mmCIF file of C-alpha atoms in Angstrom:
data_model
loop_
_atom_site.group_PDB
_atom_site.id
_atom_site.type_symbol
_atom_site.label_atom_id
_atom_site.label_comp_id
_atom_site.label_asym_id
_atom_site.label_seq_id
_atom_site.Cartn_x
_atom_site.Cartn_y
_atom_site.Cartn_z
ATOM 1 C CA MET A 1 -0.184 0.063 0.216
ATOM 2 C CA THR A 2 1.113 3.334 -0.533
ATOM 3 C CA ARG A 3 2.447 4.981 2.443
ATOM 4 C CA PRO A 4 -0.379 7.321 3.779
ATOM 5 C CA ALA A 5 -0.265 11.175 4.728
ATOM 6 C CA LEU A 6 -0.680 12.105 8.415
ATOM 7 C CA VAL A 7 -3.868 14.942 8.802
ATOM 8 C CA ALA A 8 -3.072 16.125 11.982
ATOM 9 C CA ILE A 9 -6.578 17.481 13.512
ATOM 10 C CA SER A 10 -7.323 19.518 16.562
ATOM 11 C CA HIS A 11 -10.376 20.953 17.802
ATOM 12 C CA GLY A 12 -9.833 24.426 16.654
ATOM 13 C CA THR A 13 -9.500 28.235 18.340
ATOM 14 C CA SER A 14 -9.758 31.709 17.815
ATOM 15 C CA SER A 15 -6.749 32.479 19.293
ATOM 16 C CA LEU A 16 -4.324 33.331 17.680
ATOM 17 C CA GLU A 17 -1.858 31.937 20.030
ATOM 18 C CA GLY A 18 -3.030 28.516 20.729
ATOM 19 C CA ALA A 19 -2.765 28.275 16.626
ATOM 20 C CA SER A 20 0.720 29.070 16.219
ATOM 21 C CA ALA A 21 1.330 27.137 18.878
ATOM 22 C CA VAL A 22 -0.187 23.442 17.244
ATOM 23 C CA ARG A 23 0.166 24.521 14.013
ATOM 24 C CA GLY A 24 4.634 24.713 15.093
ATOM 25 C CA LEU A 25 3.354 21.508 16.826
ATOM 26 C CA VAL A 26 2.637 20.473 13.401
ATOM 27 C CA LYS A 27 5.806 21.747 11.755
ATOM 28 C CA ALA A 28 8.077 19.850 14.193
ATOM 29 C CA VAL A 29 5.768 16.473 13.717
ATOM 30 C CA GLY A 30 6.804 17.279 9.726
ATOM 31 C CA ALA A 31 10.410 17.671 11.004
ATOM 32 C CA ARG A 32 10.143 14.357 12.457
ATOM 33 C CA LEU A 33 8.951 12.761 9.652
ATOM 34 C CA MET A 34 10.881 13.680 7.319
ATOM 35 C CA ARG A 35 13.970 12.692 10.003
ATOM 36 C CA GLY A 36 11.834 8.957 9.927
ATOM 37 C CA GLY A 37 12.292 9.229 5.960
ATOM 38 C CA GLY A 38 10.839 11.465 4.825
ATOM 39 C CA MET A 39 7.455 12.801 3.731
ATOM 40 C CA LEU A 40 7.669 13.296 -0.217
ATOM 41 C CA PRO A 41 6.210 10.316 -2.426
ATOM 42 C CA GLY A 42 8.753 8.503 -4.116
ATOM 43 C CA SER A 43 10.679 9.074 -0.754
ATOM 44 C CA ALA A 44 13.286 6.015 -0.643
ATOM 45 C CA GLY A 45 12.425 6.657 2.963
ATOM 46 C CA HIS A 46 10.741 3.223 4.074
ATOM 47 C CA ALA A 47 10.331 3.503 8.414
ATOM 48 C CA ALA A 48 7.125 3.325 9.759
ATOM 49 C CA SER A 49 6.790 6.776 11.171
ATOM 50 C CA SER A 50 6.695 8.045 6.745
ATOM 51 C CA ALA A 51 4.255 10.157 5.614
ATOM 52 C CA ALA A 52 3.738 10.396 1.983
ATOM 53 C CA ALA A 53 2.380 14.322 3.013
ATOM 54 C CA LEU A 54 0.960 16.070 6.145
ATOM 55 C CA ARG A 55 -2.003 18.333 6.907
ATOM 56 C CA LEU A 56 -3.623 20.303 9.367
ATOM 57 C CA GLY A 57 -6.802 20.431 9.826
ATOM 58 C CA HIS A 58 -9.234 21.868 12.633
ATOM 59 C CA VAL A 59 -12.763 19.108 14.083
ATOM 60 C CA ASP A 60 -14.736 23.298 14.737
ATOM 61 C CA VAL A 61 -13.495 26.917 14.964
ATOM 62 C CA GLU A 62 -11.100 26.708 12.478
ATOM 63 C CA GLN A 63 -10.671 26.081 8.469
ATOM 64 C CA PRO A 64 -10.885 23.189 7.100
ATOM 65 C CA ASP A 65 -12.540 21.475 7.853
ATOM 66 C CA VAL A 66 -11.574 18.014 8.446
ATOM 67 C CA PRO A 67 -13.558 17.497 5.422
ATOM 68 C CA ALA A 68 -11.713 19.587 3.074
ATOM 69 C CA THR A 69 -7.984 19.100 4.699
ATOM 70 C CA LEU A 70 -8.723 15.288 3.423
ATOM 71 C CA ALA A 71 -9.710 17.183 -0.159
ATOM 72 C CA SER A 72 -6.362 18.473 -0.259
ATOM 73 C CA LEU A 73 -4.484 15.282 -0.624
ATOM 74 C CA PRO A 74 -3.515 14.052 -4.443
ATOM 75 C CA ALA A 75 -6.528 11.688 -5.735
ATOM 76 C CA GLY A 76 -5.828 8.234 -3.811
ATOM 77 C CA MET A 77 -3.409 8.800 -1.844
ATOM 78 C CA PRO A 78 -4.256 6.658 1.844
ATOM 79 C CA ALA A 79 -4.356 9.685 5.034
ATOM 80 C CA VAL A 80 -4.547 8.638 8.855
ATOM 81 C CA VAL A 81 -6.498 11.407 10.830
ATOM 82 C CA VAL A 82 -4.311 11.862 13.527
ATOM 83 C CA PRO A 83 -5.963 13.800 16.542
ATOM 84 C CA LEU A 84 -4.813 16.748 18.287
ATOM 85 C CA LEU A 85 -6.823 16.310 21.401
ATOM 86 C CA LEU A 86 -5.524 14.489 24.009
ATOM 87 C CA SER A 87 -8.254 12.187 25.582
ATOM 88 C CA ALA A 88 -10.443 10.702 23.273
ATOM 89 C CA GLY A 89 -14.034 12.246 23.790
ATOM 90 C CA TYR A 90 -17.432 13.097 21.417
ATOM 91 C CA HIS A 91 -14.711 14.582 19.057
ATOM 92 C CA VAL A 92 -12.672 11.500 19.418
ATOM 93 C CA HIS A 93 -15.581 8.880 18.573
ATOM 94 C CA VAL A 94 -17.666 10.922 16.174
ATOM 95 C CA ASP A 95 -16.686 13.697 14.863
ATOM 96 C CA LEU A 96 -13.759 12.667 13.622
ATOM 97 C CA ALA A 97 -15.392 8.542 12.970
ATOM 98 C CA GLU A 98 -17.990 10.176 11.009
ATOM 99 C CA ALA A 99 -16.004 12.025 8.868
ATOM 100 C CA VAL A 100 -13.261 9.045 8.222
ATOM 101 C CA ALA A 101 -16.307 6.736 7.555
ATOM 102 C CA ALA A 102 -17.250 9.177 4.803
ATOM 103 C CA GLU A 103 -14.827 9.399 3.396
ATOM 104 C CA ARG A 104 -14.918 6.713 -0.082
ATOM 105 C CA SER A 105 -11.779 8.110 -2.139
ATOM 106 C CA ARG A 106 -9.387 6.916 0.271
ATOM 107 C CA THR A 107 -8.076 4.269 2.858
ATOM 108 C CA ILE A 108 -8.736 6.486 5.639
ATOM 109 C CA GLY A 109 -7.318 5.423 9.830
ATOM 110 C CA LEU A 110 -8.277 6.527 12.756
ATOM 111 C CA ALA A 111 -5.289 7.546 14.914
ATOM 112 C CA GLY A 112 -5.677 7.757 18.798
ATOM 113 C CA ALA A 113 -6.225 10.202 21.125
ATOM 114 C CA LEU A 114 -1.976 12.093 22.526
ATOM 115 C CA GLY A 115 -3.335 10.811 25.921
ATOM 116 C CA PRO A 116 -3.733 9.866 27.888
ATOM 117 C CA ASP A 117 0.741 8.696 28.039
ATOM 118 C CA ASP A 118 3.680 9.108 30.426
ATOM 119 C CA ARG A 119 4.916 11.846 27.788
ATOM 120 C CA LEU A 120 2.290 14.162 28.767
ATOM 121 C CA ALA A 121 2.836 13.197 32.531
ATOM 122 C CA ARG A 122 6.697 13.836 31.622
ATOM 123 C CA VAL A 123 5.651 17.598 30.014
ATOM 124 C CA LEU A 124 3.587 17.582 33.106
ATOM 125 C CA VAL A 125 6.355 17.566 35.747
ATOM 126 C CA ARG A 126 8.359 20.366 33.768
ATOM 127 C CA ARG A 127 5.216 22.420 33.522
ATOM 128 C CA LEU A 128 4.670 22.210 37.260
ATOM 129 C CA ILE A 129 8.360 22.874 38.262
ATOM 130 C CA GLU A 130 9.042 26.411 35.900
ATOM 131 C CA ALA A 131 5.591 27.511 38.204
ATOM 132 C CA GLY A 132 7.374 27.120 40.760
ATOM 133 C CA TRP A 133 6.157 23.489 42.136
ATOM 134 C CA ARG A 134 8.101 22.166 45.301
ATOM 135 C CA ALA A 135 7.612 19.023 47.332
ATOM 136 C CA GLY A 136 4.479 19.706 49.645
ATOM 137 C CA ASP A 137 2.295 21.612 46.999
ATOM 138 C CA ALA A 138 -1.325 19.512 46.231
ATOM 139 C CA VAL A 139 -1.574 19.488 42.575
ATOM 140 C CA VAL A 140 -4.731 19.645 41.188
ATOM 141 C CA LEU A 141 -4.586 19.390 37.196
ATOM 142 C CA ALA A 142 -6.827 21.132 35.419
ATOM 143 C CA ALA A 143 -8.692 19.750 32.321
ATOM 144 C CA ALA A 144 -11.211 21.052 29.505
ATOM 145 C CA GLY A 145 -13.997 18.861 30.371
ATOM 146 C CA SER A 146 -16.335 16.365 28.616
ATOM 147 C CA SER A 147 -19.797 14.999 29.326
ATOM 148 C CA ASP A 148 -18.178 11.789 27.376
ATOM 149 C CA ALA A 149 -17.760 9.531 30.056
ATOM 150 C CA ARG A 150 -14.583 7.601 27.947
ATOM 151 C CA ALA A 151 -12.864 11.195 27.600
ATOM 152 C CA VAL A 152 -13.189 11.327 32.034
ATOM 153 C CA ALA A 153 -11.670 8.600 32.219
ATOM 154 C CA ASP A 154 -9.408 8.721 30.102
ATOM 155 C CA CYS A 155 -8.310 12.554 32.426
ATOM 156 C CA ALA A 156 -8.584 10.609 35.489
ATOM 157 C CA GLN A 157 -5.536 7.436 34.111
ATOM 158 C CA MET A 158 -3.477 10.127 33.166
ATOM 159 C CA GLY A 159 -4.215 12.046 37.013
ATOM 160 C CA GLU A 160 -2.503 8.678 38.192
ATOM 161 C CA ARG A 161 0.131 9.129 35.690
ATOM 162 C CA LEU A 162 0.996 12.812 36.670
ATOM 163 C CA ALA A 163 0.672 11.537 40.161
ATOM 164 C CA ARG A 164 3.481 8.868 39.468
ATOM 165 C CA GLU A 165 5.383 10.338 37.603
ATOM 166 C CA LEU A 166 5.330 13.493 40.423
ATOM 167 C CA GLY A 167 5.726 11.038 43.189
ATOM 168 C CA ALA A 168 2.482 13.169 44.389
ATOM 169 C CA SER A 169 -1.203 13.011 44.588
ATOM 170 C CA VAL A 170 -2.912 14.681 42.155
ATOM 171 C CA ALA A 171 -7.088 15.955 42.123
ATOM 172 C CA ILE A 172 -8.537 16.700 39.129
ATOM 173 C CA GLY A 173 -10.838 19.855 38.232
ATOM 174 C CA TYR A 174 -12.621 19.905 35.130
ATOM 175 C CA LEU A 175 -13.698 23.343 33.321
ATOM 176 C CA SER A 176 -16.732 22.453 32.007
ATOM 177 C CA ALA A 177 -19.236 20.108 31.471
ATOM 178 C CA ALA A 178 -17.779 16.762 34.474
ATOM 179 C CA GLU A 179 -17.763 16.865 37.987
ATOM 180 C CA PRO A 180 -15.218 17.844 40.275
ATOM 181 C CA THR A 181 -15.507 21.335 39.087
ATOM 182 C CA LEU A 182 -11.665 23.237 38.691
ATOM 183 C CA GLU A 183 -12.944 26.062 41.424
ATOM 184 C CA GLU A 184 -14.720 23.313 43.926
ATOM 185 C CA ALA A 185 -11.316 20.157 43.381
ATOM 186 C CA ILE A 186 -8.736 24.014 44.902
ATOM 187 C CA ARG A 187 -11.311 24.568 46.930
ATOM 188 C CA ARG A 188 -10.798 20.853 48.375
ATOM 189 C CA ALA A 189 -7.401 20.924 47.721
ATOM 190 C CA VAL A 190 -6.671 23.994 50.015
ATOM 191 C CA GLY A 191 -8.428 22.507 53.055
ATOM 192 C CA PRO A 192 -6.472 21.283 55.447
ATOM 193 C CA ASN A 193 -7.225 18.494 55.523
ATOM 194 C CA ALA A 194 -7.008 18.250 51.275
ATOM 195 C CA ASP A 195 -3.640 15.871 52.652
ATOM 196 C CA PRO A 196 -3.621 13.962 54.990
ATOM 197 C CA ASP A 197 0.543 12.729 54.831
ATOM 198 C CA ALA A 198 1.756 16.395 53.905
ATOM 199 C CA ASP A 199 2.334 19.210 56.313
ATOM 200 C CA PRO A 200 -0.756 20.710 56.692
ATOM 201 C CA ALA A 201 1.085 24.286 56.095
ATOM 202 C CA ALA A 202 2.605 22.964 52.406
ATOM 203 C CA ALA A 203 -0.947 21.148 51.760
ATOM 204 C CA ARG A 204 -3.095 24.778 51.058
ATOM 205 C CA ARG A 205 -0.213 25.787 48.887
ATOM 206 C CA VAL A 206 -1.970 24.361 45.819
ATOM 207 C CA VAL A 207 -0.912 24.900 41.779
ATOM 208 C CA VAL A 208 -2.553 24.192 38.960
ATOM 209 C CA ALA A 209 -1.305 21.855 36.940
ATOM 210 C CA SER A 210 -3.096 22.606 32.443
ATOM 211 C CA TYR A 211 -3.937 19.759 30.797
ATOM 212 C CA LEU A 212 -4.508 21.652 28.047
ATOM 213 C CA LEU A 213 -2.903 21.731 25.072
ATOM 214 C CA ALA A 214 -2.683 25.309 24.018
ATOM 215 C CA PRO A 215 -3.780 28.927 25.019
ATOM 216 C CA GLY A 216 -6.816 29.982 24.326
ATOM 217 C CA TYR A 217 -9.838 30.119 26.095
ATOM 218 C CA PHE A 218 -9.689 27.129 28.471
ATOM 219 C CA GLN A 219 -6.804 28.305 29.823
ATOM 220 C CA ASP A 220 -8.135 31.915 29.995
ATOM 221 C CA LEU A 221 -10.785 30.250 31.943
ATOM 222 C CA ALA A 222 -7.825 28.100 33.951
ATOM 223 C CA VAL A 223 -6.660 30.290 34.775
ATOM 224 C CA ALA A 224 -9.308 32.941 36.229
ATOM 225 C CA THR A 225 -11.325 30.129 38.693
ATOM 226 C CA ALA A 226 -7.742 28.602 39.651
ATOM 227 C CA ARG A 227 -6.725 32.824 40.489
ATOM 228 C CA GLU A 228 -10.582 32.716 41.884
ATOM 229 C CA ALA A 229 -10.463 29.728 43.888
ATOM 230 C CA GLY A 230 -7.049 30.590 45.916
ATOM 231 C CA ALA A 231 -4.470 28.777 44.482
ATOM 232 C CA ALA A 232 -1.172 29.975 44.354
ATOM 233 C CA ALA A 233 -0.224 28.442 40.499
ATOM 234 C CA VAL A 234 -0.886 27.724 37.156
ATOM 235 C CA THR A 235 1.412 26.186 34.296
ATOM 236 C CA GLU A 236 1.219 27.260 30.789
ATOM 237 C CA PRO A 237 -0.343 24.417 28.880
ATOM 238 C CA LEU A 238 1.679 22.004 26.652
ATOM 239 C CA LEU A 239 2.308 24.199 23.739
ATOM 240 C CA ARG A 240 3.537 28.069 24.128
ATOM 241 C CA ALA A 241 2.450 29.997 21.234
ATOM 242 C CA GLY A 242 6.168 31.274 20.092
ATOM 243 C CA ALA A 243 8.564 28.594 21.912
ATOM 244 C CA LEU A 244 10.087 25.010 20.487
ATOM 245 C CA PRO A 245 7.297 22.305 21.911
ATOM 246 C CA PRO A 246 8.172 20.009 23.602
ATOM 247 C CA GLU A 247 9.983 16.716 21.804
ATOM 248 C CA GLU A 248 7.688 14.823 23.433
ATOM 249 C CA LEU A 249 4.312 16.517 22.027
ATOM 250 C CA ALA A 250 6.196 15.335 18.462
ATOM 251 C CA GLU A 251 6.623 12.246 19.261
ATOM 252 C CA LEU A 252 3.791 11.193 20.213
ATOM 253 C CA VAL A 253 1.638 11.913 16.758
ATOM 254 C CA VAL A 254 4.086 10.269 14.786
ATOM 255 C CA ASP A 255 3.961 7.377 17.207
ATOM 256 C CA ARG A 256 0.138 7.359 16.673
ATOM 257 C CA PHE A 257 0.165 7.982 13.189
ATOM 258 C CA ALA A 258 2.988 5.081 12.894
ATOM 259 C CA ALA A 259 0.606 2.584 15.102
ATOM 260 C CA ALA A 260 -2.676 3.625 12.653
ATOM 261 C CA ALA A 261 -0.543 3.489 9.829
ATOM 262 C CA ALA A 262 0.449 -0.080 11.306
ATOM 263 C CA ARG A 263 -2.672 -1.505 10.750
ATOM 264 C CA LEU A 264 -4.191 0.328 7.401
ATOM 265 C CA SER A 265 -1.617 -1.366 5.892
ATOM 266 C CA THR A 266 -3.433 -4.879 7.169
ATOM 267 C CA MET A 267 -6.912 -4.186 6.303
#
């Protein structure tokens, strides 16, 4: 089978910083693909992580949307859609699954969401340290939230992975659609019994770890909510505008692509 294209699909954002950060990630993915075997049709590379082309599209807010992004590929070129989403909720299981099923002009596969993954936990720990987290601080993982129980379960597992990486307990709070809310989670952590193993004075200091991909509405909401609820600090999101994306994120995208491309080759 002809090598497939990697079609990265983000949620989409009205934030210029957020859009720039996502484009930076896709650029880093392209560089990693080139190192892995090339992206141009007819390239001599045969690595599992090589792709015939690279595209960026969006589920919502921005253009091009998923059908238009797929239509931009050469006729008949197979493709793998890689969600640039941290959890597998409605957008993955419904929006993207339906878009893939509706595509009749090419062989196409759908990769898994980026999270949960231990590599994301490592980036979160770096963001916490950058924000001033220190041993003994209570940590609340701030996630966007979803009405899809599968996405909520993904976030819970990500909280467990972060706790293992950090060597400390981690609570989770959601910015929409799920409970506990971020405000509730912070207020509980600020309370005197937030962590029975921690020094009471230290446990009252709460640092919020932003489990958001890029700057935008939810990051702004997390910062405002955390400030109102009494958190000491909020980390930056995983991606930052004007900064190189973490290598772990580019590696994750390529790994998700490679796994789905391998499945596609057996169809």
